[in-house]
Short mmCIF file of C-alpha atoms and ligand atoms in Angstrom, two decimals:
data_model
loop_
_atom_site.label_atom_id
_atom_site.label_comp_id
_atom_site.label_asym_id
_atom_site.label_seq_id
_atom_site.Cartn_x
_atom_site.Cartn_y
_atom_site.Cartn_z
CA MET A 1 69.09 -20.12 144.97
CA ILE A 2 66.05 -22.62 145.08
CA ILE A 3 66.03 -26.27 144.87
CA ILE A 4 62.60 -27.83 143.75
CA LEU A 5 62.09 -31.28 145.15
CA LYS A 6 59.64 -33.72 142.98
CA PRO A 7 56.56 -34.59 144.80
CA GLY A 8 56.41 -36.83 147.67
CA THR A 9 60.22 -36.41 148.56
CA GLU A 10 60.62 -37.53 152.13
CA PRO A 11 62.69 -35.70 154.48
CA ALA A 12 65.62 -38.26 154.55
CA GLU A 13 66.28 -37.53 150.74
CA ARG A 14 66.17 -33.96 151.71
CA GLU A 15 68.76 -34.51 154.47
CA PRO A 16 72.28 -34.98 152.71
CA ILE A 17 71.56 -32.43 150.65
CA GLU A 18 70.62 -29.88 153.17
CA LYS A 19 74.01 -31.61 154.77
CA LEU A 20 76.06 -30.27 151.56
CA LEU A 21 74.49 -27.39 151.80
CA MET A 22 75.18 -26.27 155.43
CA SER A 23 78.95 -27.55 154.77
CA LYS A 24 79.15 -24.63 152.07
CA GLY A 25 78.23 -22.08 155.12
CA VAL A 26 75.01 -21.03 153.46
CA ILE A 27 71.60 -20.66 155.54
CA VAL A 28 69.30 -23.03 154.41
CA GLN A 29 65.30 -22.63 154.22
CA ASN A 30 63.01 -25.55 154.08
CA ILE A 31 59.68 -24.42 152.58
CA LEU A 32 57.40 -27.37 152.59
CA GLY A 33 54.16 -27.37 150.57
CA GLU A 34 51.76 -30.10 149.14
CA PRO A 35 52.80 -31.88 146.78
CA THR A 36 56.14 -29.47 145.92
CA SER A 37 58.75 -28.77 148.86
CA MET A 38 61.46 -26.90 148.39
CA ILE A 39 64.94 -25.91 149.65
CA GLY A 40 65.74 -22.31 149.81
CA MET A 41 69.42 -20.86 150.09
CA ALA A 42 70.47 -17.70 151.46
CA GLY A 43 74.26 -16.43 151.27
CA ASP A 44 76.96 -16.88 149.17
CA THR A 45 75.71 -19.66 146.87
CA SER A 46 78.63 -18.94 144.00
CA SER A 47 80.37 -22.25 145.14
CA ILE A 48 77.26 -24.62 144.89
CA SER A 49 77.10 -25.90 141.23
CA GLU A 50 73.69 -26.91 139.65
CA ASP A 51 74.94 -29.84 138.70
CA THR A 52 75.96 -31.39 141.77
CA ILE A 53 72.56 -30.69 143.26
CA LEU A 54 71.14 -32.22 140.30
CA ARG A 55 72.43 -35.64 140.43
CA PHE A 56 70.29 -35.84 143.85
CA PRO A 57 67.43 -38.15 142.53
CA CYS A 58 64.46 -36.20 144.56
CA VAL A 59 65.67 -32.99 142.45
CA GLU A 60 63.54 -31.71 140.05
CA ARG A 61 64.97 -27.96 139.22
CA VAL A 62 67.48 -25.40 140.64
CA LEU A 63 66.75 -22.06 140.30
CA ARG A 64 68.85 -18.86 140.81
CA VAL A 65 67.29 -16.13 142.68
CA LYS A 66 68.30 -12.61 141.21
CA GLU A 67 66.86 -10.52 144.09
CA PRO A 68 69.29 -10.02 146.88
CA TYR A 69 66.87 -10.31 149.49
CA LYS A 70 66.40 -14.31 149.45
CA LEU A 71 65.18 -14.15 153.49
CA ALA A 72 62.89 -11.68 153.14
CA GLY A 73 61.96 -12.17 149.53
CA ARG A 74 58.99 -14.13 148.69
CA LYS A 75 60.67 -16.20 146.03
CA PHE A 76 61.63 -18.64 149.18
CA HIS A 77 58.81 -17.81 150.82
CA PRO A 78 55.82 -17.61 148.54
CA ALA A 79 52.98 -17.11 151.57
CA ASP A 80 52.40 -14.32 153.41
CA SER A 81 54.11 -14.54 156.83
CA THR A 82 51.72 -14.30 160.04
CA PHE A 83 53.94 -14.20 163.18
CA ASP A 84 52.37 -14.64 166.83
CA ILE A 85 53.65 -11.83 169.37
CA CYS A 86 52.20 -11.97 172.65
CA GLY A 87 49.27 -13.93 171.50
CA ARG A 88 48.40 -11.27 168.64
CA LYS A 89 48.81 -12.67 164.92
CA ILE A 90 50.54 -9.87 162.75
CA GLY A 91 50.23 -10.49 159.07
CA GLY A 92 48.30 -12.50 156.80
CA GLY A 93 45.29 -10.89 156.81
CA GLN A 94 45.34 -9.96 160.12
CA PHE A 95 45.12 -6.42 161.11
CA THR A 96 47.14 -4.67 163.81
CA VAL A 97 47.45 -1.24 165.42
CA ILE A 98 50.08 -0.28 167.78
CA ALA A 99 49.40 2.72 169.39
CA GLY A 100 51.09 5.52 172.30
CA PRO A 101 52.90 8.69 172.51
CA CYS A 102 56.13 9.54 170.67
CA SER A 103 57.79 9.08 173.78
CA VAL A 104 57.30 7.73 177.10
CA GLU A 105 56.78 10.98 179.89
CA SER A 106 55.61 9.42 183.16
CA GLU A 107 54.06 7.09 184.40
CA GLU A 108 50.76 8.57 184.85
CA GLN A 109 51.29 9.74 181.08
CA ILE A 110 51.99 6.30 179.12
CA LEU A 111 49.73 4.34 181.68
CA SER A 112 46.70 6.95 180.80
CA ILE A 113 47.28 6.60 177.29
CA ALA A 114 47.63 2.79 177.18
CA ARG A 115 44.09 2.19 178.58
CA ASP A 116 42.98 4.58 176.18
CA VAL A 117 44.03 2.91 173.00
CA LYS A 118 43.91 -0.46 174.32
CA MET A 119 39.61 0.41 175.29
CA SER A 120 39.80 1.68 171.50
CA GLY A 121 41.08 -1.62 170.41
CA ALA A 122 44.98 -1.13 169.94
CA GLY A 123 47.16 -4.48 170.13
CA PHE A 124 50.27 -3.09 170.94
CA MET A 125 51.50 -0.06 172.72
CA ARG A 126 54.31 2.61 171.35
CA GLY A 127 56.26 4.66 173.29
CA GLY A 128 60.27 5.83 172.68
CA ALA A 129 62.38 5.27 175.70
CA PHE A 130 65.55 6.34 173.46
CA LYS A 131 64.46 8.54 171.21
CA PRO A 132 66.57 9.97 167.73
CA ARG A 133 66.48 13.53 167.88
CA THR A 134 68.05 16.18 165.08
CA SER A 135 69.14 18.49 168.07
CA PRO A 136 71.25 17.13 170.57
CA TYR A 137 69.76 19.74 173.10
CA ALA A 138 66.10 18.59 172.51
CA PHE A 139 64.55 15.59 174.66
CA LYS A 140 65.97 12.34 174.22
CA GLY A 141 63.82 9.98 175.94
CA LEU A 142 63.94 8.79 179.52
CA GLY A 143 66.38 5.50 178.69
CA LEU A 144 65.93 2.97 181.12
CA ASP A 145 63.61 4.63 183.25
CA GLY A 146 61.18 5.26 180.27
CA LEU A 147 61.45 1.10 179.68
CA GLU A 148 60.34 0.78 183.32
CA LEU A 149 57.55 2.72 182.89
CA LEU A 150 56.78 0.92 179.88
CA LYS A 151 56.89 -2.16 182.00
CA ILE A 152 54.18 -1.28 184.71
CA ALA A 153 52.05 0.05 181.78
CA ARG A 154 52.34 -3.62 180.03
CA GLU A 155 51.35 -5.01 183.44
CA LYS A 156 48.60 -3.03 184.10
CA THR A 157 47.20 -3.23 180.75
CA GLY A 158 48.31 -6.52 179.16
CA LEU A 159 49.64 -4.16 176.13
CA PRO A 160 52.99 -5.42 175.09
CA ILE A 161 55.49 -3.01 174.62
CA VAL A 162 57.07 -1.80 171.08
CA THR A 163 59.81 0.42 171.31
CA GLU A 164 63.21 1.80 169.67
CA ILE A 165 66.29 0.62 170.19
CA MET A 166 68.83 3.08 169.06
CA SER A 167 72.25 1.14 170.82
CA PRO A 168 73.93 -2.12 171.08
CA GLU A 169 75.01 -0.86 174.91
CA TYR A 170 71.16 -1.87 175.16
CA LEU A 171 70.93 -4.88 173.88
CA ASP A 172 70.37 -6.78 177.14
CA ALA A 173 67.64 -5.21 178.14
CA PHE A 174 65.69 -4.60 174.94
CA ALA A 175 66.05 -8.59 175.18
CA GLU A 176 64.46 -8.97 178.21
CA ASP A 177 61.68 -6.21 178.22
CA VAL A 178 60.47 -5.45 174.99
CA ASP A 179 57.97 -7.48 172.93
CA ILE A 180 58.94 -5.92 169.32
CA ILE A 181 62.19 -3.94 169.25
CA GLN A 182 61.56 -0.92 166.67
CA ILE A 183 64.76 0.05 164.21
CA GLY A 184 64.10 3.66 163.65
CA ALA A 185 63.98 5.49 160.14
CA ARG A 186 67.88 6.58 161.12
CA ASN A 187 68.95 3.66 161.48
CA MET A 188 67.46 1.48 158.94
CA GLN A 189 71.01 1.05 157.59
CA ASN A 190 72.94 0.85 160.57
CA PHE A 191 74.22 -2.54 159.97
CA THR A 192 75.76 -3.70 162.85
CA LEU A 193 73.07 -2.44 164.84
CA LEU A 194 70.82 -4.20 162.33
CA SER A 195 72.65 -8.00 162.78
CA GLN A 196 73.11 -7.48 166.61
CA VAL A 197 69.23 -6.81 166.77
CA GLY A 198 68.19 -9.90 164.66
CA SER A 199 70.70 -12.25 166.62
CA LEU A 200 68.24 -11.64 169.79
CA GLY A 201 65.83 -13.76 167.27
CA LYS A 202 63.09 -11.30 168.39
CA PRO A 203 60.42 -9.37 166.78
CA VAL A 204 61.45 -6.65 164.98
CA LEU A 205 59.84 -3.73 163.42
CA LEU A 206 62.11 -1.91 161.14
CA LYS A 207 61.26 1.38 159.74
CA ARG A 208 62.04 2.88 155.83
CA GLY A 209 65.10 5.06 155.99
CA LEU A 210 64.00 9.12 155.56
CA SER A 211 65.62 8.47 152.27
CA SER A 212 65.67 4.74 151.28
CA THR A 213 63.94 2.91 148.11
CA ILE A 214 62.30 -0.06 149.16
CA ASP A 215 64.94 -2.57 147.83
CA GLU A 216 67.20 -0.80 150.42
CA LEU A 217 64.89 -1.63 152.87
CA LEU A 218 64.58 -5.24 152.02
CA MET A 219 68.11 -5.31 152.19
CA ALA A 220 67.67 -3.91 155.76
CA ALA A 221 65.38 -6.57 156.68
CA GLU A 222 67.59 -8.93 155.15
CA TYR A 223 70.17 -8.04 157.51
CA VAL A 224 67.98 -8.36 160.70
CA MET A 225 66.75 -11.94 159.27
CA ALA A 226 70.24 -13.28 158.29
CA GLY A 227 70.78 -12.07 161.96
CA GLY A 228 68.49 -14.69 163.21
CA SER A 229 65.32 -12.93 163.48
CA GLN A 230 62.54 -14.25 161.27
CA GLU A 231 59.80 -11.81 162.61
CA VAL A 232 60.16 -8.46 160.55
CA ILE A 233 57.54 -5.58 160.37
CA LEU A 234 58.64 -3.32 157.50
CA CYS A 235 56.88 0.11 158.29
CA GLU A 236 56.53 2.81 155.88
CA ARG A 237 56.83 6.32 157.24
CA GLY A 238 57.41 8.80 154.85
CA ILE A 239 59.81 9.81 152.60
CA ARG A 240 62.08 12.88 151.66
CA THR A 241 61.02 14.53 148.79
CA PHE A 242 60.55 18.01 147.55
CA GLU A 243 57.27 18.71 149.19
CA THR A 244 57.53 20.64 152.61
CA ALA A 245 53.71 21.01 153.14
CA THR A 246 53.96 17.76 155.01
CA ARG A 247 56.83 16.42 157.55
CA ASN A 248 57.38 13.78 154.85
CA THR A 249 55.46 12.28 151.96
CA LEU A 250 53.43 8.89 152.49
CA ASP A 251 54.70 6.76 149.88
CA LEU A 252 51.40 4.56 150.21
CA SER A 253 52.21 2.46 147.09
CA ALA A 254 55.00 1.00 149.06
CA VAL A 255 52.24 -0.74 150.39
CA PRO A 256 51.31 -3.27 147.28
CA VAL A 257 54.59 -2.86 145.71
CA LEU A 258 56.08 -4.49 149.36
CA HIS A 259 53.58 -7.01 148.95
CA ALA A 260 54.53 -8.18 145.50
CA LYS A 261 58.08 -8.73 146.69
CA THR A 262 58.23 -10.24 150.22
CA HIS A 263 55.89 -12.15 152.11
CA LEU A 264 56.53 -10.03 155.51
CA PRO A 265 53.81 -8.00 157.04
CA VAL A 266 53.69 -4.16 155.96
CA ILE A 267 52.13 -1.00 158.10
CA ILE A 268 52.13 2.37 158.11
CA ASP A 269 53.18 4.98 160.15
CA PRO A 270 51.16 8.27 159.21
CA SER A 271 51.93 10.04 161.93
CA HIS A 272 55.74 10.82 160.97
CA ALA A 273 54.89 10.66 157.68
CA THR A 274 52.34 13.47 157.76
CA GLY A 275 53.54 15.62 160.59
CA TYR A 276 50.15 17.01 162.08
CA TRP A 277 47.22 15.34 163.60
CA HIS A 278 44.44 16.09 161.09
CA LEU A 279 46.07 14.24 158.16
CA VAL A 280 46.65 10.83 160.62
CA GLU A 281 42.74 10.22 159.99
CA PRO A 282 42.76 10.33 156.13
CA MET A 283 45.92 8.41 155.51
CA ALA A 284 45.48 5.77 158.17
CA LEU A 285 42.35 5.06 156.34
CA ALA A 286 43.94 4.92 153.08
CA ALA A 287 46.36 2.94 153.91
CA VAL A 288 43.74 0.41 155.33
CA ALA A 289 42.38 0.72 151.84
CA ALA A 290 45.60 0.31 150.28
CA GLY A 291 46.13 -3.20 151.87
CA ALA A 292 48.40 -2.36 155.05
CA ASP A 293 48.69 -4.95 157.47
CA GLY A 294 49.09 -2.44 160.29
CA LEU A 295 49.13 0.90 161.76
CA ILE A 296 51.45 2.49 164.18
CA ILE A 297 49.75 5.70 165.26
CA GLU A 298 51.25 8.57 168.16
CA VAL A 299 48.46 9.32 170.33
CA HIS A 300 48.78 12.06 173.35
CA ASN A 301 46.37 12.65 176.28
CA HIS A 302 47.82 15.95 176.24
CA PRO A 303 49.50 16.92 172.84
CA GLU A 304 49.80 20.42 173.21
CA ALA A 305 52.39 19.81 176.18
CA ALA A 306 54.17 16.82 174.61
CA LEU A 307 57.99 16.00 174.93
CA CYS A 308 58.18 14.94 171.39
CA ASP A 309 55.97 15.41 168.48
CA GLY A 310 53.11 16.31 169.60
CA ALA A 311 52.08 18.20 166.41
CA GLN A 312 51.22 14.88 164.75
CA SER A 313 49.85 13.05 167.70
CA VAL A 314 46.12 12.69 167.59
CA THR A 315 44.16 12.49 171.08
CA PRO A 316 42.59 9.42 172.36
CA GLN A 317 38.89 10.77 171.29
CA VAL A 318 40.54 10.91 167.65
CA PHE A 319 42.10 7.59 168.18
CA HIS A 320 39.05 6.15 169.32
CA ARG A 321 37.32 7.71 165.98
CA ILE A 322 40.10 6.34 163.69
CA MET A 323 39.85 2.79 165.03
CA ASP A 324 35.64 2.93 164.57
CA LYS A 325 36.93 3.85 160.72
CA VAL A 326 39.53 1.54 160.22
CA ARG A 327 37.00 -1.55 161.35
CA LYS A 328 34.25 -0.19 158.64
CA ILE A 329 36.80 -0.01 155.85
CA ARG A 330 38.59 -3.33 157.12
CA GLU A 331 34.53 -4.66 156.34
CA ILE A 332 34.65 -3.16 153.14
CA ILE A 333 37.36 -4.66 151.50
CA ALA A 334 37.32 -7.71 153.28
C1 LIG B 401 59.14 7.00 166.32
O1 LIG B 401 58.43 5.87 165.30
O2 LIG B 401 59.36 7.23 167.39
C2 LIG B 401 60.37 7.48 165.29
C3 LIG B 401 61.24 8.35 165.85
O3 LIG B 401 59.86 6.98 163.97
P1 LIG B 401 60.90 7.53 162.67
O4 LIG B 401 62.06 6.76 162.99
O5 LIG B 401 59.92 6.96 161.62
O6 LIG B 401 61.31 8.67 162.21
MN1 LIG B 402 57.28 10.23 167.10
#
């Protein structure tokens, strides 16, 4: 539900409406604009009568929103969201690149890669400390030790940390140490985890589930936002199709489709989308041309020896080249 206020409505006129709405247990969001401001609501609005709201003299119109994602949707928040995370801007015309290995393996490895990707222009470093692996026998990450190594790399390079949380057990550690908390494709519909991570109020990178629709991704974002965090970055990382030539199928049209539906930034992961390092560059460039707000790319200094996802990891040299081309495409489409 959205309440459209008459031009020039004063805060004092709005307040009694907000109080009434909050007493009904809904989440209230003020959307301040010139000349018209609005009040957005999320949650169960069924007990709120339009006629009651229309009695307030400052109310011009009341609209019921059909989309179930009220906080993530554009209706309540028509302008693109721009987040300032550790002094770096994400969304709203800015372009952000997150780069690093699939998993943190050693201090030497994460430090060397972090230095390289920073030099090439990455704004954040990625690196899994807790890895969701299909096989229980595969390398599952260094856990909290991996987080410590990421902190060392952050300290030495200044690059903020993006890393995946898999269990609520580590919420406190992530709240303390991680700059953007990643929720992986396999946990996109782990609703308890979504709400709990949201309650930390920290920036979240939410990856699309392997077989999830765009609306399901937006509902997952809604869980995080209803939990408390408003800074959610969406990530298209390829979906399951009948095609086997690539690890997944990159749904590039998700970029403009999501931009139409949501104000949240949308980034592309060409690494997990394709599964092969030589496909990362063309898909990264296509993502830029399609209007993505950023990229997350797996980079490894010795891909042939990587403990996870070596086949899709580009070397620092290839990453450097990709970044050069990304900048050129950005200039053309600006
Ligand atoms: C990752 O980014 O390390 C990862 C596991 O990605 P996804 O959840 O998209 O498979
Ligand atoms: Mn990976």
